Structures are given as structure tokens and as C-alpha cells.
Amino acid sequence: MTTLKTSWDVLIIGSGISSLTAATVLARQGKSVCILEKYRKPGGYMHCFNRYGHRFDTGAHYVGAASPGQPFHNLLTYLGVYDDSMFVELDRDGFDVMAFPSFEVKFKTGVENTIQSLTEIFPDEKEAIHKYFHLIHDVAAAFPTYEFDDQFDSSTVMEYMETPLSDIVEKLTENKKLRAVFYSYCSLHGVNPGDVGFGLHALVTDSLLQSAWGFKDGGDPLTQKFLGVLKSYGAEIHLSTEVTGFEIENGLVKTVQTKNEQQYTAEWIISGAHPKATFSWVGDGNLKPALKNRLSSIKESCGIFGIYAICENPPHELLKKNNFYVFDSEDDEDFKSALSPKDNILGAYISCTNRGQTAKTTTPLTIHAPVNFKKFECFTETEIFKRPQEYYDLKNEIALNILSLVKKRFPSLNILKFETSSPLSNIHYNGSIEGSSYGIYHSISATGVRALGPRTRIRNLLLTGQSTLFPGLFPSAISGLRTAGNIIGIKPLIRELKNIKTKSQV
Amino acid sequence: MNRESIVTAVNESLVDGFEIPPEKLTPNATLFEDLELDSLDAVDMMVYLEEKLSIKVDANEFKDVRSLEQVYDLVQKMSSNLEH
């Protein structure tokens, strides 16, 4: 009979990419590491699932800056998990197509190519377009954990994390359609242009302009790669192990308690769970009122609704290695909220999950759109797969609304069957508080110097994950790197990554 | 906001939000030594003051604040910026 090892150097809660990154960095440095995952499958938003004989992604749709020598590639290489058979480069001549009611623009690989693409649509706005994208690049490059440079300009980072995107865009142009184009990537972080720091928006945009890559077989192979590397270092992952609380003593987590009545101990605890969940395990009595107040006032980002569809003889455009964003408006004012005042669907993201690898008569399509969590709030106490008929009726109604928007752009789209996910599915599988895919609402008041973590009042408890930095796979991985850096020192890590970058450029 | 109401509001925030005894709240009190706050508290304090006083604090300036007097000065500056 084997005894479960419950005492470790580092215990990591959750197995999304931030947790896996932190675990790998620390295991490489000789720390004994154990990951506790509440679900039966690891990977967080890298999960895939199969329906109708096809694979669908839940969160890992595409990533930026993953060409050799670029930041995400460098990070995965450093972690020992990069494998080019996992990725497929998206169409360099238009990896993202933004379809507005009366015009379309293509975002292309390379800042200059995208500038040219937009200038063809907005010839009178050449200067604004040029200034916008160069500022995007310059601001992104100022972040030390983006370009992996230990010499960086903190004043630029701070200034642009405090400046709303809309302040900059409104000074650059009065063209409402162009403003809407600049705001279209707010779909990728879920924060309104008036609330998001330009720095965050710049990182998201610039990484994709560097290069955009899809997952050939979804995010699961990347998770498996992480697990293989971790295993080689002696790390363990305990699945179906849900944390229920911490025992706190003298300002430290003494034990971590789980639903299956195990007690774990470790020198360091890293939580990749939502900060509100993590602090609930710490307990109210161990938090100062100011922090409790702050936690209660942190907003969640918008809920996400998913449609996983099989379509017959899809339009050729959808079979290219690209994504479509279909919007119902081109008025910049409408882009100042992810949801219109009437809760109409403003935009939907569409991608062909098999990334054009095989030409079949039927093709899987993933469609996501923001949805108001409040619509689903009344079902939060119901159990997955046993929810009342009203829940399924609501999902069907929302799905048909989203599909009618999609069909405005693709009228011949023939969907044979589909399944849906609601914000409640996100709560069940990923522990998000209000069913958002982006964690907390990453407004200026919750990011930059105002962000929660990685350090906490509990001295051996660190936070990681998208809610502590920025949303998305690459930023989440960076948050894991940064959290691990709090234990072993961030500067040596940045230097190692800088060396990888330098070698790849030789 | 005048100086007196700023001092009252900031002090109330420190008592309510950080459980600091009111008698410790003198203008010369240093945040880190006298009030026993640390860098995590400083961020919580900035966010707490922003919410309670409906102001936007310049994070770049706040990082240099060391004494309670400097907190009053910065809040006064930020609230007068809002009024203009």
C-alpha cells in the first residue's frame, strides 16, 4: 500500500497554465512540488472536450508571440514544454477578421502589415493608425516580463497602466468606426475601453501582431507536456482534490485541508484559484477590513456563452486558419460596454477548431459571446446536468440570438447541431466566480500597482493566475513565472529567459 | 474638500480599514514604522481611500508617500484636481 505524500516544499492549488508554469519553474530549481486540482482533469482553460466526433476548445483558442525568438515561445522553451507539433500558425495575411456591419478589417502578422491593412480601409486616418500601433508596440515592449529584459522603464509601464484606452484613442481620432476597430480587441480581455489600462490592451494586441498561433489539437497536449516535465522532476498532481480551507497559525498557512479529508503541509502555498476563493479559505478573521472591503468591491468580468457547433459545407472563409469577430455595431459608443444596455449581443468570436487541418464535409465551429451573468444567477444553486428546463430554454434562446448575429455575416452557414455552455459551466469546471473566462474585471482599479498578489498578508501564501495579472494564456503563464520568482528571485529567471531570447536571435 | 475634512476622512479610513488606534494618527506618524503598515497595506490603503473618498490617486506619487501628513497632502491634491 502506498502512502499519500502530503508534505512538500511547494503546494500549488489549481492546474491552469499559471499554476503549471509556477510548478515547473520551481521543480526545475529543485523544489518538491505538488499540485492539487479539484477537477478530475488538469489544465484549467486548456481543457478540450469531444462532441459529435470532433474536438472543441474551452479557452485555449489562440495565442500570440509564439514564433521562435518571441516571448511566449521563449517562455515555453525555458519551461521545456515547447513542441512545434502542438501549434499551427494562423493566417499571416489576416489571422483576425473584424467584421462590422458595413466594413471589415484584417489584423495581420506584423505591426506594419496591420497598419497598411487598416489604412486601406481608413485612408484619411493614416497618421492615427500609425501612431496607435506604434504606441501599442512601444508600451508593450516596456514590460519586463514581456520582452524579458531586466533593464526596463517602470515609469512608462506605470503611466500606461493608469491611462484608459479610450483616453488615448479619443485623442488620436474622431472617426467613430476606427475607434470601434481599436476597441474590438477588448473582446480579448473583457474590459471596457474606458476602464482598461492602455498597457494591458497594448500587451494583448502586440503579442498577436507579433504572431498568432492556434493549437493543432487543442490545449490538452500542452497540459500533458507540462505534466511530463513535472513528473520528470518528481512533482505530483493530485486530481479530484478540492481545497476547502486553510489552517492559519502565526500568519502562515499551517495546513491545507481538502474535501477528501486530507491535510497537506508545505513551506509555500501558491493558489491559482480565484483570489476571492483563496481568501475565503484564509478566513475573515485573518484579513484586515480594508482588504475585505477591496475583495468585496472587485468586479468580475463578463460571463461568456459558448456554442460548439457542427456545420455542413462551411463557407471557405471559415476554413482558413483565422478567427472572425462579428460585431452588430460600428459605433464606438456601443463598444464601451461588452453588453448593450438591452443586453443584446454586441459581438461574437468564431473559429474553426480544427484550424483547417482537414477538409471534411462537416466542420466543428466554436462561437463565444459575452452574456450577462445575471440571466443565469437564478440557476446557480442547481446541479450541472440536473438543471431545470427553464435553464435549457434560456440557453437555447441566447444561442439563437448569437447565431442570428453570426448569420448576418455568414448567411449560408448550415449548422447541423450544436451544444452550448453558459457562465454556470465555467463556474463548474473552472471555479470562476460569475462564470467569466477572464477572472476579475481587469480595470485600472484592479491591475498594475492595484492588483492583488502575488504576495499576501499570509507570509507563505502566494497568488497566481489571470486574476492577479492579465487575462489570457500567455499573461497567465507570466503570472506563474512571476509568482515562482517571489520564492526563488525573479531577476535570475528574467536573465535566463533573456539568454534564450538572445540565443534564438543569433 | 478642505484640509480638516480630509484629515478626518483619511483618519477614519485608517481606523476602520486597518484597525489602527486613533491616538496613533498624528501628522508626523510614519506609515511603515509608527503605524506598522507594510507595502501590501499601502496598496490596500490607496485602493481603500480611492473608494471611500471617491478620488483617483496617482500611484506613481503614492509610492513615495512615507508619513500621514504626506497622505493628507496627496489626497488634498487629488481631490482638488477633481474639483477643477
mmCIF file of N, CA and C in Angstrom, chain A residues 169-277:
data_model
loop_
_atom_site.group_PDB
_atom_site.id
_atom_site.type_symbol
_atom_site.label_atom_id
_atom_site.label_comp_id
_atom_site.label_asym_id
_atom_site.label_seq_id
_atom_site.Cartn_x
_atom_site.Cartn_y
_atom_site.Cartn_z
ATOM 1 N N VAL A 169 -7.289 56.714 -27.467
ATOM 2 C CA VAL A 169 -7.947 56.573 -28.774
ATOM 3 C C VAL A 169 -8.724 57.845 -29.133
ATOM 4 N N GLU A 170 -9.412 58.420 -28.157
ATOM 5 C CA GLU A 170 -10.228 59.604 -28.455
ATOM 6 C C GLU A 170 -9.367 60.820 -28.811
ATOM 7 N N LYS A 171 -8.124 60.828 -28.332
ATOM 8 C CA LYS A 171 -7.224 61.923 -28.726
ATOM 9 C C LYS A 171 -6.641 61.693 -30.120
ATOM 10 N N LEU A 172 -6.557 60.420 -30.505
ATOM 11 C CA LEU A 172 -5.932 60.109 -31.795
ATOM 12 C C LEU A 172 -6.866 60.331 -32.970
ATOM 13 N N THR A 173 -8.143 60.036 -32.782
ATOM 14 C CA THR A 173 -9.057 60.108 -33.939
ATOM 15 C C THR A 173 -10.488 60.419 -33.501
ATOM 16 N N GLU A 174 -11.189 61.100 -34.391
ATOM 17 C CA GLU A 174 -12.624 61.338 -34.142
ATOM 18 C C GLU A 174 -13.478 60.376 -34.961
ATOM 19 N N ASN A 175 -12.809 59.550 -35.738
ATOM 20 C CA ASN A 175 -13.531 58.602 -36.597
ATOM 21 C C ASN A 175 -14.127 57.477 -35.743
ATOM 22 N N LYS A 176 -15.435 57.450 -35.662
ATOM 23 C CA LYS A 176 -16.097 56.512 -34.746
ATOM 24 C C LYS A 176 -15.895 55.051 -35.160
ATOM 25 N N LYS A 177 -15.829 54.838 -36.462
ATOM 26 C CA LYS A 177 -15.622 53.456 -36.928
ATOM 27 C C LYS A 177 -14.210 52.976 -36.599
ATOM 28 N N LEU A 178 -13.248 53.870 -36.777
ATOM 29 C CA LEU A 178 -11.868 53.482 -36.467
ATOM 30 C C LEU A 178 -11.717 53.241 -34.962
ATOM 31 N N ARG A 179 -12.362 54.088 -34.182
ATOM 32 C CA ARG A 179 -12.331 53.854 -32.728
ATOM 33 C C ARG A 179 -12.888 52.469 -32.404
ATOM 34 N N ALA A 180 -13.980 52.114 -33.076
ATOM 35 C CA ALA A 180 -14.582 50.793 -32.838
ATOM 36 C C ALA A 180 -13.585 49.687 -33.188
ATOM 37 N N VAL A 181 -12.812 49.900 -34.250
ATOM 38 C CA VAL A 181 -11.795 48.899 -34.626
ATOM 39 C C VAL A 181 -10.749 48.788 -33.514
ATOM 40 N N PHE A 182 -10.294 49.931 -33.029
ATOM 41 C CA PHE A 182 -9.290 49.902 -31.953
ATOM 42 C C PHE A 182 -9.850 49.223 -30.686
ATOM 43 N N TYR A 183 -11.146 49.379 -30.478
ATOM 44 C CA TYR A 183 -11.753 48.792 -29.267
ATOM 45 C C TYR A 183 -12.116 47.307 -29.451
ATOM 46 N N SER A 184 -12.044 46.832 -30.701
ATOM 47 C CA SER A 184 -12.552 45.479 -30.952
ATOM 48 C C SER A 184 -11.802 44.419 -30.151
ATOM 49 N N TYR A 185 -10.509 44.635 -29.886
ATOM 50 C CA TYR A 185 -9.753 43.644 -29.110
ATOM 51 C C TYR A 185 -10.103 43.655 -27.616
ATOM 52 N N CYS A 186 -11.004 44.540 -27.215
ATOM 53 C CA CYS A 186 -11.472 44.459 -25.821
ATOM 54 C C CYS A 186 -12.173 43.119 -25.596
ATOM 55 N N SER A 187 -12.605 42.487 -26.694
ATOM 56 C CA SER A 187 -13.196 41.137 -26.581
ATOM 57 C C SER A 187 -12.206 40.161 -25.964
ATOM 58 N N LEU A 188 -10.914 40.460 -26.092
ATOM 59 C CA LEU A 188 -9.898 39.518 -25.625
ATOM 60 C C LEU A 188 -9.576 39.652 -24.143
ATOM 61 N N HIS A 189 -9.985 40.753 -23.538
ATOM 62 C CA HIS A 189 -9.760 40.866 -22.084
ATOM 63 C C HIS A 189 -11.053 41.154 -21.330
ATOM 64 N N GLY A 190 -12.089 41.518 -22.062
ATOM 65 C CA GLY A 190 -13.387 41.700 -21.432
ATOM 66 C C GLY A 190 -13.530 42.974 -20.629
ATOM 67 N N VAL A 191 -12.657 43.950 -20.865
ATOM 68 C CA VAL A 191 -12.740 45.207 -20.106
ATOM 69 C C VAL A 191 -13.094 46.341 -21.062
ATOM 70 N N ASN A 192 -13.976 47.211 -20.630
ATOM 71 C CA ASN A 192 -14.419 48.303 -21.483
ATOM 72 C C ASN A 192 -13.281 49.300 -21.726
ATOM 73 N N PRO A 193 -13.313 49.985 -22.901
ATOM 74 C CA PRO A 193 -12.198 50.877 -23.239
ATOM 75 C C PRO A 193 -11.978 52.008 -22.223
ATOM 76 N N GLY A 194 -13.022 52.398 -21.533
ATOM 77 C CA GLY A 194 -12.867 53.468 -20.545
ATOM 78 C C GLY A 194 -12.296 52.981 -19.228
ATOM 79 N N ASP A 195 -12.273 51.671 -19.043
ATOM 80 C CA ASP A 195 -11.803 51.103 -17.771
ATOM 81 C C ASP A 195 -10.458 50.406 -17.867
ATOM 82 N N VAL A 196 -10.083 49.997 -19.071
ATOM 83 C CA VAL A 196 -8.862 49.189 -19.191
ATOM 84 C C VAL A 196 -7.637 50.083 -19.348
ATOM 85 N N GLY A 197 -6.574 49.731 -18.653
ATOM 86 C CA GLY A 197 -5.318 50.455 -18.820
ATOM 87 C C GLY A 197 -4.773 50.187 -20.216
ATOM 88 N N PHE A 198 -4.253 51.249 -20.854
ATOM 89 C CA PHE A 198 -3.715 51.080 -22.209
ATOM 90 C C PHE A 198 -2.616 50.021 -22.233
ATOM 91 N N GLY A 199 -1.864 49.914 -21.133
ATOM 92 C CA GLY A 199 -0.763 48.948 -21.068
ATOM 93 C C GLY A 199 -1.256 47.525 -21.253
ATOM 94 N N LEU A 200 -2.335 47.173 -20.569
ATOM 95 C CA LEU A 200 -2.887 45.818 -20.696
ATOM 96 C C LEU A 200 -3.342 45.566 -22.133
ATOM 97 N N HIS A 201 -4.066 46.528 -22.676
ATOM 98 C CA HIS A 201 -4.578 46.388 -24.050
ATOM 99 C C HIS A 201 -3.405 46.266 -25.038
ATOM 100 N N ALA A 202 -2.335 47.017 -24.751
ATOM 101 C CA ALA A 202 -1.163 47.000 -25.640
ATOM 102 C C ALA A 202 -0.516 45.615 -25.648
ATOM 103 N N LEU A 203 -0.400 44.997 -24.478
ATOM 104 C CA LEU A 203 0.217 43.674 -24.409
ATOM 105 C C LEU A 203 -0.591 42.640 -25.185
ATOM 106 N N VAL A 204 -1.908 42.675 -24.988
ATOM 107 C CA VAL A 204 -2.782 41.713 -25.676
ATOM 108 C C VAL A 204 -2.673 41.899 -27.190
ATOM 109 N N THR A 205 -2.741 43.151 -27.629
ATOM 110 C CA THR A 205 -2.726 43.434 -29.070
ATOM 111 C C THR A 205 -1.356 43.128 -29.671
ATOM 112 N N ASP A 206 -0.310 43.616 -29.022
ATOM 113 C CA ASP A 206 1.023 43.470 -29.612
ATOM 114 C C ASP A 206 1.445 42.015 -29.732
ATOM 115 N N SER A 207 1.087 41.206 -28.719
ATOM 116 C CA SER A 207 1.527 39.805 -28.780
ATOM 117 C C SER A 207 0.923 39.115 -30.003
ATOM 118 N N LEU A 208 -0.318 39.465 -30.348
ATOM 119 C CA LEU A 208 -0.934 38.844 -31.526
ATOM 120 C C LEU A 208 -0.339 39.388 -32.826
ATOM 121 N N LEU A 209 -0.005 40.664 -32.809
ATOM 122 C CA LEU A 209 0.592 41.226 -34.028
ATOM 123 C C LEU A 209 1.988 40.651 -34.268
ATOM 124 N N GLN A 210 2.661 40.235 -33.207
ATOM 125 C CA GLN A 210 3.977 39.590 -33.394
ATOM 126 C C GLN A 210 3.799 38.289 -34.164
ATOM 127 N N SER A 211 2.838 37.484 -33.742
ATOM 128 C CA SER A 211 2.478 36.265 -34.477
ATOM 129 C C SER A 211 1.296 35.639 -33.761
ATOM 130 N N ALA A 212 0.405 35.018 -34.511
ATOM 131 C CA ALA A 212 -0.788 34.403 -33.901
ATOM 132 C C ALA A 212 -0.784 32.915 -34.231
ATOM 133 N N TRP A 213 -0.978 32.113 -33.206
ATOM 134 C CA TRP A 213 -0.902 30.657 -33.358
ATOM 135 C C TRP A 213 -2.123 29.997 -32.746
ATOM 136 N N GLY A 214 -2.614 28.982 -33.451
ATOM 137 C CA GLY A 214 -3.681 28.170 -32.890
ATOM 138 C C GLY A 214 -3.092 26.872 -32.356
ATOM 139 N N PHE A 215 -3.913 26.131 -31.637
ATOM 140 C CA PHE A 215 -3.483 24.819 -31.140
ATOM 141 C C PHE A 215 -3.950 23.760 -32.130
ATOM 142 N N LYS A 216 -3.012 22.976 -32.609
ATOM 143 C CA LYS A 216 -3.361 21.973 -33.622
ATOM 144 C C LYS A 216 -4.396 20.986 -33.063
ATOM 145 N N ASP A 217 -4.165 20.532 -31.845
ATOM 146 C CA ASP A 217 -5.083 19.569 -31.234
ATOM 147 C C ASP A 217 -5.619 20.090 -29.900
ATOM 148 N N GLY A 218 -5.817 21.376 -29.821
ATOM 149 C CA GLY A 218 -6.339 21.964 -28.595
ATOM 150 C C GLY A 218 -5.254 22.141 -27.540
ATOM 151 N N GLY A 219 -5.672 22.590 -26.359
ATOM 152 C CA GLY A 219 -4.717 22.891 -25.296
ATOM 153 C C GLY A 219 -4.260 21.675 -24.506
ATOM 154 N N ASP A 220 -5.000 20.558 -24.618
ATOM 155 C CA ASP A 220 -4.649 19.374 -23.810
ATOM 156 C C ASP A 220 -3.202 18.894 -24.000
ATOM 157 N N PRO A 221 -2.683 18.826 -25.244
ATOM 158 C CA PRO A 221 -1.290 18.380 -25.394
ATOM 159 C C PRO A 221 -0.286 19.260 -24.630
ATOM 160 N N LEU A 222 -0.564 20.553 -24.536
ATOM 161 C CA LEU A 222 0.347 21.426 -23.773
ATOM 162 C C LEU A 222 0.289 21.062 -22.286
ATOM 163 N N THR A 223 -0.927 20.816 -21.798
ATOM 164 C CA THR A 223 -1.059 20.380 -20.401
ATOM 165 C C THR A 223 -0.266 19.094 -20.171
ATOM 166 N N GLN A 224 -0.417 18.148 -21.104
ATOM 167 C CA GLN A 224 0.279 16.869 -20.955
ATOM 168 C C GLN A 224 1.796 17.048 -20.987
ATOM 169 N N LYS A 225 2.240 17.984 -21.801
ATOM 170 C CA LYS A 225 3.679 18.269 -21.884
ATOM 171 C C LYS A 225 4.181 18.800 -20.533
ATOM 172 N N PHE A 226 3.426 19.721 -19.951
ATOM 173 C CA PHE A 226 3.783 20.249 -18.624
ATOM 174 C C PHE A 226 3.859 19.092 -17.617
ATOM 175 N N LEU A 227 2.846 18.224 -17.654
ATOM 176 C CA LEU A 227 2.790 17.156 -16.658
ATOM 177 C C LEU A 227 3.973 16.196 -16.814
ATOM 178 N N GLY A 228 4.365 15.950 -18.069
ATOM 179 C CA GLY A 228 5.513 15.083 -18.321
ATOM 180 C C GLY A 228 6.791 15.677 -17.731
ATOM 181 N N VAL A 229 6.980 16.975 -17.962
ATOM 182 C CA VAL A 229 8.178 17.647 -17.429
ATOM 183 C C VAL A 229 8.143 17.634 -15.898
ATOM 184 N N LEU A 230 6.976 17.933 -15.353
ATOM 185 C CA LEU A 230 6.857 17.964 -13.887
ATOM 186 C C LEU A 230 7.151 16.586 -13.282
ATOM 187 N N LYS A 231 6.638 15.554 -13.942
ATOM 188 C CA LYS A 231 6.863 14.200 -13.447
ATOM 189 C C LYS A 231 8.357 13.872 -13.443
ATOM 190 N N SER A 232 9.051 14.342 -14.479
ATOM 191 C CA SER A 232 10.491 14.045 -14.559
ATOM 192 C C SER A 232 11.263 14.692 -13.404
ATOM 193 N N TYR A 233 10.691 15.733 -12.829
ATOM 194 C CA TYR A 233 11.315 16.387 -11.663
ATOM 195 C C TYR A 233 10.765 15.843 -10.343
ATOM 196 N N GLY A 234 9.901 14.835 -10.416
ATOM 197 C CA GLY A 234 9.371 14.244 -9.187
ATOM 198 C C GLY A 234 8.149 14.942 -8.636
ATOM 199 N N ALA A 235 7.607 15.900 -9.392
ATOM 200 C CA ALA A 235 6.402 16.595 -8.913
ATOM 201 C C ALA A 235 5.182 15.686 -9.078
ATOM 202 N N GLU A 236 4.159 15.953 -8.288
ATOM 203 C CA GLU A 236 2.927 15.156 -8.375
ATOM 204 C C GLU A 236 1.734 16.065 -8.619
ATOM 205 N N ILE A 237 0.700 15.495 -9.194
ATOM 206 C CA ILE A 237 -0.576 16.207 -9.286
ATOM 207 C C ILE A 237 -1.651 15.302 -8.693
ATOM 208 N N HIS A 238 -2.402 15.834 -7.772
ATOM 209 C CA HIS A 238 -3.490 15.080 -7.149
ATOM 210 C C HIS A 238 -4.806 15.624 -7.698
ATOM 211 N N LEU A 239 -5.446 14.820 -8.540
ATOM 212 C CA LEU A 239 -6.695 15.251 -9.178
ATOM 213 C C LEU A 239 -7.877 14.981 -8.253
ATOM 214 N N SER A 240 -9.010 15.561 -8.593
ATOM 215 C CA SER A 240 -10.240 15.430 -7.792
ATOM 216 C C SER A 240 -9.957 15.725 -6.319
ATOM 217 N N THR A 241 -9.103 16.700 -6.093
ATOM 218 C CA THR A 241 -8.704 17.065 -4.728
ATOM 219 C C THR A 241 -9.050 18.534 -4.518
ATOM 220 N N GLU A 242 -10.195 18.760 -3.948
ATOM 221 C CA GLU A 242 -10.705 20.128 -3.813
ATOM 222 C C GLU A 242 -10.310 20.718 -2.464
ATOM 223 N N VAL A 243 -9.670 21.863 -2.512
ATOM 224 C CA VAL A 243 -9.288 22.549 -1.270
ATOM 225 C C VAL A 243 -10.535 23.161 -0.631
ATOM 226 N N THR A 244 -10.645 22.999 0.669
ATOM 227 C CA THR A 244 -11.819 23.553 1.361
ATOM 228 C C THR A 244 -11.434 24.603 2.404
ATOM 229 N N GLY A 245 -10.156 24.644 2.784
ATOM 230 C CA GLY A 245 -9.782 25.642 3.777
ATOM 231 C C GLY A 245 -8.315 25.572 4.147
ATOM 232 N N PHE A 246 -7.870 26.628 4.841
ATOM 233 C CA PHE A 246 -6.504 26.664 5.364
ATOM 234 C C PHE A 246 -6.582 26.718 6.883
ATOM 235 N N GLU A 247 -5.614 26.101 7.517
ATOM 236 C CA GLU A 247 -5.430 26.355 8.943
ATOM 237 C C GLU A 247 -4.306 27.389 9.052
ATOM 238 N N ILE A 248 -4.647 28.528 9.620
ATOM 239 C CA ILE A 248 -3.675 29.625 9.702
ATOM 240 C C ILE A 248 -3.128 29.696 11.127
ATOM 241 N N GLU A 249 -1.809 29.796 11.215
ATOM 242 C CA GLU A 249 -1.197 29.934 12.543
ATOM 243 C C GLU A 249 -0.004 30.881 12.438
ATOM 244 N N ASN A 250 0.037 31.870 13.289
ATOM 245 C CA ASN A 250 1.127 32.865 13.308
ATOM 246 C C ASN A 250 1.375 33.489 11.937
ATOM 247 N N GLY A 251 0.305 33.816 11.248
ATOM 248 C CA GLY A 251 0.436 34.489 9.953
ATOM 249 C C GLY A 251 0.909 33.586 8.825
ATOM 250 N N LEU A 252 0.826 32.280 9.007
ATOM 251 C CA LEU A 252 1.256 31.332 7.976
ATOM 252 C C LEU A 252 0.164 30.292 7.748
ATOM 253 N N VAL A 253 0.114 29.749 6.518
ATOM 254 C CA VAL A 253 -0.759 28.596 6.296
ATOM 255 C C VAL A 253 -0.055 27.388 6.914
ATOM 256 N N LYS A 254 -0.696 26.801 7.916
ATOM 257 C CA LYS A 254 -0.070 25.626 8.555
ATOM 258 C C LYS A 254 -0.471 24.346 7.809
ATOM 259 N N THR A 255 -1.764 24.227 7.515
ATOM 260 C CA THR A 255 -2.212 23.065 6.738
ATOM 261 C C THR A 255 -3.232 23.499 5.685
ATOM 262 N N VAL A 256 -3.277 22.724 4.635
ATOM 263 C CA VAL A 256 -4.290 22.914 3.592
ATOM 264 C C VAL A 256 -5.239 21.728 3.682
ATOM 265 N N GLN A 257 -6.512 22.031 3.840
ATOM 266 C CA GLN A 257 -7.491 20.947 4.008
ATOM 267 C C GLN A 257 -8.267 20.721 2.714
ATOM 268 N N THR A 258 -8.573 19.473 2.463
ATOM 269 C CA THR A 258 -9.285 19.163 1.224
ATOM 270 C C THR A 258 -10.602 18.442 1.522
ATOM 271 N N LYS A 259 -11.448 18.410 0.496
ATOM 272 C CA LYS A 259 -12.775 17.822 0.644
ATOM 273 C C LYS A 259 -12.687 16.325 0.952
ATOM 274 N N ASN A 260 -11.631 15.669 0.429
ATOM 275 C CA ASN A 260 -11.487 14.242 0.711
ATOM 276 C C ASN A 260 -10.717 13.994 2.017
ATOM 277 N N GLU A 261 -10.731 15.044 2.865
ATOM 278 C CA GLU A 261 -10.251 14.956 4.245
ATOM 279 C C GLU A 261 -8.763 14.635 4.363
ATOM 280 N N GLN A 262 -8.004 15.136 3.378
ATOM 281 C CA GLN A 262 -6.548 15.079 3.504
ATOM 282 C C GLN A 262 -6.077 16.401 4.098
ATOM 283 N N GLN A 263 -4.939 16.366 4.747
ATOM 284 C CA GLN A 263 -4.313 17.604 5.210
ATOM 285 C C GLN A 263 -2.919 17.653 4.617
ATOM 286 N N TYR A 264 -2.643 18.740 3.905
ATOM 287 C CA TYR A 264 -1.337 18.899 3.285
ATOM 288 C C TYR A 264 -0.569 19.991 4.016
ATOM 289 N N THR A 265 0.750 19.848 4.033
ATOM 290 C CA THR A 265 1.585 20.926 4.578
ATOM 291 C C THR A 265 2.665 21.251 3.557
ATOM 292 N N ALA A 266 3.106 22.502 3.575
ATOM 293 C CA ALA A 266 4.178 22.919 2.669
ATOM 294 C C ALA A 266 4.797 24.199 3.188
ATOM 295 N N GLU A 267 6.039 24.416 2.757
ATOM 296 C CA GLU A 267 6.703 25.668 3.141
ATOM 297 C C GLU A 267 6.008 26.845 2.444
ATOM 298 N N TRP A 268 5.632 26.631 1.189
ATOM 299 C CA TRP A 268 4.945 27.667 0.416
ATOM 300 C C TRP A 268 3.645 27.098 -0.161
ATOM 301 N N ILE A 269 2.630 27.945 -0.175
ATOM 302 C CA ILE A 269 1.368 27.596 -0.831
ATOM 303 C C ILE A 269 1.163 28.611 -1.955
ATOM 304 N N ILE A 270 0.919 28.121 -3.149
ATOM 305 C CA ILE A 270 0.584 29.016 -4.270
ATOM 306 C C ILE A 270 -0.840 28.696 -4.684
ATOM 307 N N SER A 271 -1.681 29.706 -4.723
ATOM 308 C CA SER A 271 -3.057 29.455 -5.127
ATOM 309 C C SER A 271 -3.337 30.050 -6.501
ATOM 310 N N GLY A 272 -3.687 29.170 -7.418
ATOM 311 C CA GLY A 272 -4.121 29.626 -8.738
ATOM 312 C C GLY A 272 -5.638 29.749 -8.810
ATOM 313 N N ALA A 273 -6.277 29.534 -7.675
ATOM 314 C CA ALA A 273 -7.738 29.696 -7.629
ATOM 315 C C ALA A 273 -8.075 31.191 -7.659
ATOM 316 N N HIS A 274 -9.324 31.486 -7.870
ATOM 317 C CA HIS A 274 -9.754 32.885 -7.858
ATOM 318 C C HIS A 274 -9.400 33.506 -6.502
ATOM 319 N N PRO A 275 -8.874 34.750 -6.482
ATOM 320 C CA PRO A 275 -8.470 35.357 -5.195
ATOM 321 C C PRO A 275 -9.590 35.363 -4.151
ATOM 322 N N LYS A 276 -10.828 35.544 -4.612
ATOM 323 C CA LYS A 276 -11.924 35.569 -3.626
ATOM 324 C C LYS A 276 -12.061 34.195 -2.969
ATOM 325 N N ALA A 277 -11.879 33.132 -3.740
ATOM 326 C CA ALA A 277 -11.934 31.783 -3.168
ATOM 327 C C ALA A 277 -10.758 31.580 -2.226
#
